[in-house]
């Protein structure tokens, strides 16, 4: 168990800088998820923590010690890879025990440790199988087992669930979270899936183009996004964005519609109004917006409604039981406190 | 594929009508027939020398130039003569030792170099790879003179080492192994690196078992190549005790006449180890050759 601390981490390939000074502190036992679109530098960051990529500049501390120049094996971390990286020519027992090869423990101790880990992952009856006799989920569990067996100070997960089908992914997500609650190790988890990030993380780090956009709890990044990118990246379907301009607490939208807003900002000028579909409710009486229903997407418990409002398509959520009629004109209502306001020029959130 | 389960396309139906004969097969089968005949012919061409080799080994000298496949008076005398001649075993052992050692050396070093060229990113690795590949373009005949000069200077003439050294590593093997290591995901190696293995251990315990088919294919290629090698062993050896089998067999012909029946018997016996090697590795070799073809 250990803290991981990253200071001003920079990575360049030749003249191309891909990480532009990352700062991050992961507390002991914390589950941190790095999330972002592909190419945002999240995997590179993780690989630098693991010691698989050279550090161009900056510092990485694990357990309070500077590890910049240490080999991966000297960092006392374990990593789980996207394609599991379990060896097809070895049994599950050997795969799990692989991490102990270099340990000085006795054979009996090693065997006991393997059994303990297998027990924890409920794989005891699979120990003598070969990887090709295992399902995707079981293989991933072997990979996790191999990581656990050395009892590392931190676990690094590099998109471990993206090769699994949707149902298995949900299941493994839960298993990893439970495992963390039971074992309590520090975990840094990389994914491009915002649902994975939201469901598992203690804190989420949202990255884009080699910069950290926001670090916060799932609640923070969802309800208080610091900029347009985070607001749109987190939450599905993504936040509706409407251009307009702000003056004296009133946003005038492109169509001329005026929306009074709950803000203390003194900003004047072009702004973007952000509304989560969840906060945009179909209303029978009053509503700030009015438009025609273009498309309905029933999801069972709720229905996504695509409404064209003043030439702009907005997504709203309606009840799954009594959705609006396709082609009808409906009213949409959003509470002022649920509206998000962003500076159109910088993309930063306005309070 | 039988003629009945072929679906006849409209175009070939028109052709069928012009033929006016209900018993005529679809034209596609003519093509099939020609293909079979070509393949059959090719097969015969390849098998004939082996059949003649076997046939001649059972003939008396007077019958050697008679091209009949079945000897009129079959005999095992040739086998007796060759096997009782101590030199044959001597040459056989020489060939075996040299082929086995060279094979082991190639499997070890070619894969090591191929691995390094494939998985380590160091400046100039592309140039090194091209340099190694370019040696494939130089025919053995041209290399024989520098090899010979080298052997003379270093005192390697007429030694096992002298026979073996040019083949201890091959550019082809390096190329083959490099291409195969491309199929090994880096994650495997990185996982092992994190688990604390050094680079040699990673290569040996993780990467090598994953390219077994290629190793088997390489082993067969190298073994066969060295087992049948002729020019270099002939040049580098002087004493009969150091002859390899192919070189030794030619001595059956240096006396007053060419004793074909003995040469053929020796040749027939010398195919046995290659047969054994092939039987051991055959389940790998086809996969190996196919994969090498795909990657190359």
PDB file of N, CA and C in Angstrom, chain B residues 7-66:
ATOM      1  N   UNK B   7     -22.260 -25.809 -58.728  1.00  0.00           N
ATOM      2  CA  UNK B   7     -23.383 -25.076 -59.293  1.00  0.00           C
ATOM      3  C   UNK B   7     -22.926 -24.482 -60.622  1.00  0.00           C
ATOM      4  N   UNK B   8     -23.789 -24.642 -61.597  1.00  0.00           N
ATOM      5  CA  UNK B   8     -23.412 -24.165 -62.930  1.00  0.00           C
ATOM      6  C   UNK B   8     -23.912 -22.743 -63.096  1.00  0.00           C
ATOM      7  N   UNK B   9     -22.999 -21.861 -63.403  1.00  0.00           N
ATOM      8  CA  UNK B   9     -23.372 -20.457 -63.574  1.00  0.00           C
ATOM      9  C   UNK B   9     -23.950 -20.272 -64.977  1.00  0.00           C
ATOM     10  N   UNK B  10     -24.758 -19.228 -65.175  1.00  0.00           N
ATOM     11  CA  UNK B  10     -25.390 -18.996 -66.479  1.00  0.00           C
ATOM     12  C   UNK B  10     -24.383 -19.001 -67.636  1.00  0.00           C
ATOM     13  N   UNK B  11     -23.228 -18.425 -67.422  1.00  0.00           N
ATOM     14  CA  UNK B  11     -22.250 -18.344 -68.501  1.00  0.00           C
ATOM     15  C   UNK B  11     -21.810 -19.731 -68.947  1.00  0.00           C
ATOM     16  N   UNK B  12     -21.593 -20.605 -67.982  1.00  0.00           N
ATOM     17  CA  UNK B  12     -21.118 -21.929 -68.361  1.00  0.00           C
ATOM     18  C   UNK B  12     -22.242 -22.775 -68.940  1.00  0.00           C
ATOM     19  N   UNK B  13     -23.513 -22.435 -68.598  1.00  0.00           N
ATOM     20  CA  UNK B  13     -24.642 -23.139 -69.203  1.00  0.00           C
ATOM     21  C   UNK B  13     -24.631 -22.944 -70.711  1.00  0.00           C
ATOM     22  N   UNK B  14     -24.360 -21.704 -71.148  1.00  0.00           N
ATOM     23  CA  UNK B  14     -24.322 -21.401 -72.578  1.00  0.00           C
ATOM     24  C   UNK B  14     -23.255 -22.270 -73.255  1.00  0.00           C
ATOM     25  N   UNK B  15     -22.141 -22.391 -72.603  1.00  0.00           N
ATOM     26  CA  UNK B  15     -21.060 -23.208 -73.159  1.00  0.00           C
ATOM     27  C   UNK B  15     -21.481 -24.677 -73.263  1.00  0.00           C
ATOM     28  N   UNK B  16     -22.217 -25.117 -72.251  1.00  0.00           N
ATOM     29  CA  UNK B  16     -22.658 -26.505 -72.228  1.00  0.00           C
ATOM     30  C   UNK B  16     -23.538 -26.824 -73.430  1.00  0.00           C
ATOM     31  N   UNK B  17     -24.452 -25.861 -73.732  1.00  0.00           N
ATOM     32  CA  UNK B  17     -25.394 -26.085 -74.836  1.00  0.00           C
ATOM     33  C   UNK B  17     -24.651 -26.252 -76.154  1.00  0.00           C
ATOM     34  N   UNK B  18     -23.631 -25.436 -76.373  1.00  0.00           N
ATOM     35  CA  UNK B  18     -22.905 -25.517 -77.639  1.00  0.00           C
ATOM     36  C   UNK B  18     -22.227 -26.872 -77.799  1.00  0.00           C
ATOM     37  N   UNK B  19     -21.872 -27.475 -76.716  1.00  0.00           N
ATOM     38  CA  UNK B  19     -21.196 -28.763 -76.811  1.00  0.00           C
ATOM     39  C   UNK B  19     -22.150 -29.855 -77.292  1.00  0.00           C
ATOM     40  N   UNK B  20     -23.437 -29.687 -76.959  1.00  0.00           N
ATOM     41  CA  UNK B  20     -24.456 -30.578 -77.473  1.00  0.00           C
ATOM     42  C   UNK B  20     -24.382 -31.993 -76.944  1.00  0.00           C
ATOM     43  N   UNK B  21     -23.622 -32.212 -75.916  1.00  0.00           N
ATOM     44  CA  UNK B  21     -23.486 -33.558 -75.383  1.00  0.00           C
ATOM     45  C   UNK B  21     -23.810 -33.544 -73.892  1.00  0.00           C
ATOM     46  N   UNK B  22     -24.810 -34.337 -73.517  1.00  0.00           N
ATOM     47  CA  UNK B  22     -25.261 -34.306 -72.129  1.00  0.00           C
ATOM     48  C   UNK B  22     -24.207 -34.858 -71.177  1.00  0.00           C
ATOM     49  N   UNK B  23     -23.340 -35.719 -71.675  1.00  0.00           N
ATOM     50  CA  UNK B  23     -22.351 -36.354 -70.817  1.00  0.00           C
ATOM     51  C   UNK B  23     -21.126 -35.491 -70.550  1.00  0.00           C
ATOM     52  N   UNK B  24     -21.014 -34.360 -71.245  1.00  0.00           N
ATOM     53  CA  UNK B  24     -19.828 -33.509 -71.074  1.00  0.00           C
ATOM     54  C   UNK B  24     -19.881 -32.802 -69.726  1.00  0.00           C
ATOM     55  N   UNK B  25     -18.775 -32.783 -69.085  1.00  0.00           N
ATOM     56  CA  UNK B  25     -18.711 -32.116 -67.800  1.00  0.00           C
ATOM     57  C   UNK B  25     -18.650 -30.599 -67.984  1.00  0.00           C
ATOM     58  N   UNK B  26     -18.995 -29.825 -66.947  1.00  0.00           N
ATOM     59  CA  UNK B  26     -18.885 -28.373 -67.061  1.00  0.00           C
ATOM     60  C   UNK B  26     -17.427 -27.993 -67.345  1.00  0.00           C
ATOM     61  N   UNK B  27     -17.222 -26.948 -68.128  1.00  0.00           N
ATOM     62  CA  UNK B  27     -15.855 -26.563 -68.507  1.00  0.00           C
ATOM     63  C   UNK B  27     -14.958 -26.329 -67.300  1.00  0.00           C
ATOM     64  N   UNK B  28     -15.581 -25.937 -66.213  1.00  0.00           N
ATOM     65  CA  UNK B  28     -14.773 -25.661 -65.037  1.00  0.00           C
ATOM     66  C   UNK B  28     -13.986 -26.907 -64.644  1.00  0.00           C
ATOM     67  N   UNK B  29     -14.540 -28.067 -64.949  1.00  0.00           N
ATOM     68  CA  UNK B  29     -13.849 -29.287 -64.576  1.00  0.00           C
ATOM     69  C   UNK B  29     -12.679 -29.619 -65.485  1.00  0.00           C
ATOM     70  N   UNK B  30     -12.725 -29.095 -66.731  1.00  0.00           N
ATOM     71  CA  UNK B  30     -11.534 -29.253 -67.576  1.00  0.00           C
ATOM     72  C   UNK B  30     -10.360 -28.556 -66.906  1.00  0.00           C
ATOM     73  N   UNK B  31     -10.663 -27.351 -66.448  1.00  0.00           N
ATOM     74  CA  UNK B  31      -9.605 -26.586 -65.772  1.00  0.00           C
ATOM     75  C   UNK B  31      -9.102 -27.371 -64.568  1.00  0.00           C
ATOM     76  N   UNK B  32     -10.073 -27.930 -63.855  1.00  0.00           N
ATOM     77  CA  UNK B  32      -9.723 -28.742 -62.681  1.00  0.00           C
ATOM     78  C   UNK B  32      -8.850 -29.931 -63.102  1.00  0.00           C
ATOM     79  N   UNK B  33      -9.253 -30.561 -64.195  1.00  0.00           N
ATOM     80  CA  UNK B  33      -8.539 -31.729 -64.699  1.00  0.00           C
ATOM     81  C   UNK B  33      -7.107 -31.359 -65.067  1.00  0.00           C
ATOM     82  N   UNK B  34      -6.991 -30.211 -65.771  1.00  0.00           N
ATOM     83  CA  UNK B  34      -5.646 -29.768 -66.168  1.00  0.00           C
ATOM     84  C   UNK B  34      -4.803 -29.470 -64.932  1.00  0.00           C
ATOM     85  N   UNK B  35      -5.446 -28.834 -63.974  1.00  0.00           N
ATOM     86  CA  UNK B  35      -4.709 -28.541 -62.735  1.00  0.00           C
ATOM     87  C   UNK B  35      -4.197 -29.828 -62.101  1.00  0.00           C
ATOM     88  N   UNK B  36      -5.096 -30.815 -62.024  1.00  0.00           N
ATOM     89  CA  UNK B  36      -4.691 -32.087 -61.420  1.00  0.00           C
ATOM     90  C   UNK B  36      -3.541 -32.722 -62.190  1.00  0.00           C
ATOM     91  N   UNK B  37      -3.656 -32.687 -63.526  1.00  0.00           N
ATOM     92  CA  UNK B  37      -2.609 -33.307 -64.339  1.00  0.00           C
ATOM     93  C   UNK B  37      -1.269 -32.624 -64.093  1.00  0.00           C
ATOM     94  N   UNK B  38      -1.303 -31.279 -64.021  1.00  0.00           N
ATOM     95  CA  UNK B  38      -0.062 -30.531 -63.778  1.00  0.00           C
ATOM     96  C   UNK B  38       0.526 -30.907 -62.425  1.00  0.00           C
ATOM     97  N   UNK B  39      -0.339 -30.948 -61.428  1.00  0.00           N
ATOM     98  CA  UNK B  39       0.132 -31.284 -60.094  1.00  0.00           C
ATOM     99  C   UNK B  39       0.656 -32.718 -60.051  1.00  0.00           C
ATOM    100  N   UNK B  40      -0.069 -33.601 -60.751  1.00  0.00           N
ATOM    101  CA  UNK B  40       0.343 -34.997 -60.797  1.00  0.00           C
ATOM    102  C   UNK B  40       1.721 -35.103 -61.451  1.00  0.00           C
ATOM    103  N   UNK B  41       1.874 -34.388 -62.571  1.00  0.00           N
ATOM    104  CA  UNK B  41       3.160 -34.373 -63.266  1.00  0.00           C
ATOM    105  C   UNK B  41       4.265 -33.852 -62.372  1.00  0.00           C
ATOM    106  N   UNK B  42       3.961 -32.778 -61.680  1.00  0.00           N
ATOM    107  CA  UNK B  42       4.952 -32.194 -60.766  1.00  0.00           C
ATOM    108  C   UNK B  42       5.319 -33.189 -59.684  1.00  0.00           C
ATOM    109  N   UNK B  43       4.292 -33.856 -59.161  1.00  0.00           N
ATOM    110  CA  UNK B  43       4.519 -34.846 -58.116  1.00  0.00           C
ATOM    111  C   UNK B  43       5.427 -35.961 -58.606  1.00  0.00           C
ATOM    112  N   UNK B  44       5.148 -36.464 -59.802  1.00  0.00           N
ATOM    113  CA  UNK B  44       5.967 -37.535 -60.378  1.00  0.00           C
ATOM    114  C   UNK B  44       7.423 -37.078 -60.485  1.00  0.00           C
ATOM    115  N   UNK B  45       7.589 -35.840 -61.021  1.00  0.00           N
ATOM    116  CA  UNK B  45       8.942 -35.307 -61.199  1.00  0.00           C
ATOM    117  C   UNK B  45       9.711 -35.301 -59.889  1.00  0.00           C
ATOM    118  N   UNK B  46       8.980 -34.957 -58.805  1.00  0.00           N
ATOM    119  CA  UNK B  46       9.676 -34.855 -57.524  1.00  0.00           C
ATOM    120  C   UNK B  46       9.949 -36.227 -56.925  1.00  0.00           C
ATOM    121  N   UNK B  47       9.035 -37.150 -57.139  1.00  0.00           N
ATOM    122  CA  UNK B  47       9.172 -38.455 -56.488  1.00  0.00           C
ATOM    123  C   UNK B  47      10.138 -39.371 -57.251  1.00  0.00           C
ATOM    124  N   UNK B  48      10.212 -39.210 -58.588  1.00  0.00           N
ATOM    125  CA  UNK B  48      11.005 -40.131 -59.402  1.00  0.00           C
ATOM    126  C   UNK B  48      12.445 -40.332 -58.926  1.00  0.00           C
ATOM    127  N   UNK B  49      13.187 -39.249 -58.671  1.00  0.00           N
ATOM    128  CA  UNK B  49      14.576 -39.469 -58.243  1.00  0.00           C
ATOM    129  C   UNK B  49      14.651 -40.332 -56.989  1.00  0.00           C
ATOM    130  N   UNK B  50      13.684 -40.120 -56.083  1.00  0.00           N
ATOM    131  CA  UNK B  50      13.719 -40.881 -54.829  1.00  0.00           C
ATOM    132  C   UNK B  50      13.408 -42.348 -55.110  1.00  0.00           C
ATOM    133  N   UNK B  51      12.425 -42.548 -56.000  1.00  0.00           N
ATOM    134  CA  UNK B  51      12.063 -43.918 -56.360  1.00  0.00           C
ATOM    135  C   UNK B  51      13.266 -44.601 -57.020  1.00  0.00           C
ATOM    136  N   UNK B  52      13.938 -43.905 -57.935  1.00  0.00           N
ATOM    137  CA  UNK B  52      15.108 -44.492 -58.595  1.00  0.00           C
ATOM    138  C   UNK B  52      16.231 -44.762 -57.617  1.00  0.00           C
ATOM    139  N   UNK B  53      16.364 -43.842 -56.656  1.00  0.00           N
ATOM    140  CA  UNK B  53      17.388 -44.040 -55.636  1.00  0.00           C
ATOM    141  C   UNK B  53      17.141 -45.358 -54.898  1.00  0.00           C
ATOM    142  N   UNK B  54      15.875 -45.531 -54.453  1.00  0.00           N
ATOM    143  CA  UNK B  54      15.532 -46.748 -53.730  1.00  0.00           C
ATOM    144  C   UNK B  54      15.710 -47.972 -54.628  1.00  0.00           C
ATOM    145  N   UNK B  55      15.212 -47.855 -55.853  1.00  0.00           N
ATOM    146  CA  UNK B  55      15.263 -48.980 -56.777  1.00  0.00           C
ATOM    147  C   UNK B  55      16.713 -49.395 -57.046  1.00  0.00           C
ATOM    148  N   UNK B  56      17.564 -48.401 -57.316  1.00  0.00           N
ATOM    149  CA  UNK B  56      18.958 -48.704 -57.635  1.00  0.00           C
ATOM    150  C   UNK B  56      19.671 -49.349 -56.454  1.00  0.00           C
ATOM    151  N   UNK B  57      19.251 -48.947 -55.243  1.00  0.00           N
ATOM    152  CA  UNK B  57      19.949 -49.479 -54.074  1.00  0.00           C
ATOM    153  C   UNK B  57      19.703 -50.980 -53.908  1.00  0.00           C
ATOM    154  N   UNK B  58      18.678 -51.478 -54.598  1.00  0.00           N
ATOM    155  CA  UNK B  58      18.421 -52.924 -54.524  1.00  0.00           C
ATOM    156  C   UNK B  58      18.918 -53.686 -55.756  1.00  0.00           C
ATOM    157  N   UNK B  59      19.704 -53.008 -56.636  1.00  0.00           N
ATOM    158  CA  UNK B  59      20.140 -53.641 -57.877  1.00  0.00           C
ATOM    159  C   UNK B  59      21.590 -54.091 -57.803  1.00  0.00           C
ATOM    160  N   UNK B  60      21.915 -55.096 -58.615  1.00  0.00           N
ATOM    161  CA  UNK B  60      23.325 -55.453 -58.822  1.00  0.00           C
ATOM    162  C   UNK B  60      23.918 -54.482 -59.833  1.00  0.00           C
ATOM    163  N   UNK B  61      25.267 -54.330 -59.837  1.00  0.00           N
ATOM    164  CA  UNK B  61      25.894 -53.346 -60.744  1.00  0.00           C
ATOM    165  C   UNK B  61      25.472 -53.506 -62.198  1.00  0.00           C
ATOM    166  N   UNK B  62      25.310 -54.755 -62.669  1.00  0.00           N
ATOM    167  CA  UNK B  62      25.026 -54.937 -64.099  1.00  0.00           C
ATOM    168  C   UNK B  62      23.672 -54.331 -64.502  1.00  0.00           C
ATOM    169  N   UNK B  63      22.796 -54.142 -63.490  1.00  0.00           N
ATOM    170  CA  UNK B  63      21.443 -53.702 -63.795  1.00  0.00           C
ATOM    171  C   UNK B  63      21.256 -52.188 -63.620  1.00  0.00           C
ATOM    172  N   UNK B  64      22.315 -51.513 -63.132  1.00  0.00           N
ATOM    173  CA  UNK B  64      22.182 -50.102 -62.738  1.00  0.00           C
ATOM    174  C   UNK B  64      21.689 -49.224 -63.880  1.00  0.00           C
ATOM    175  N   UNK B  65      22.199 -49.490 -65.089  1.00  0.00           N
ATOM    176  CA  UNK B  65      21.819 -48.610 -66.205  1.00  0.00           C
ATOM    177  C   UNK B  65      20.532 -49.051 -66.900  1.00  0.00           C
ATOM    178  N   UNK B  66      19.935 -50.105 -66.381  1.00  0.00           N
ATOM    179  CA  UNK B  66      18.616 -50.509 -66.829  1.00  0.00           C
ATOM    180  C   UNK B  66      17.596 -49.681 -66.046  1.00  0.00           C
TER     181      UNK B  66
END
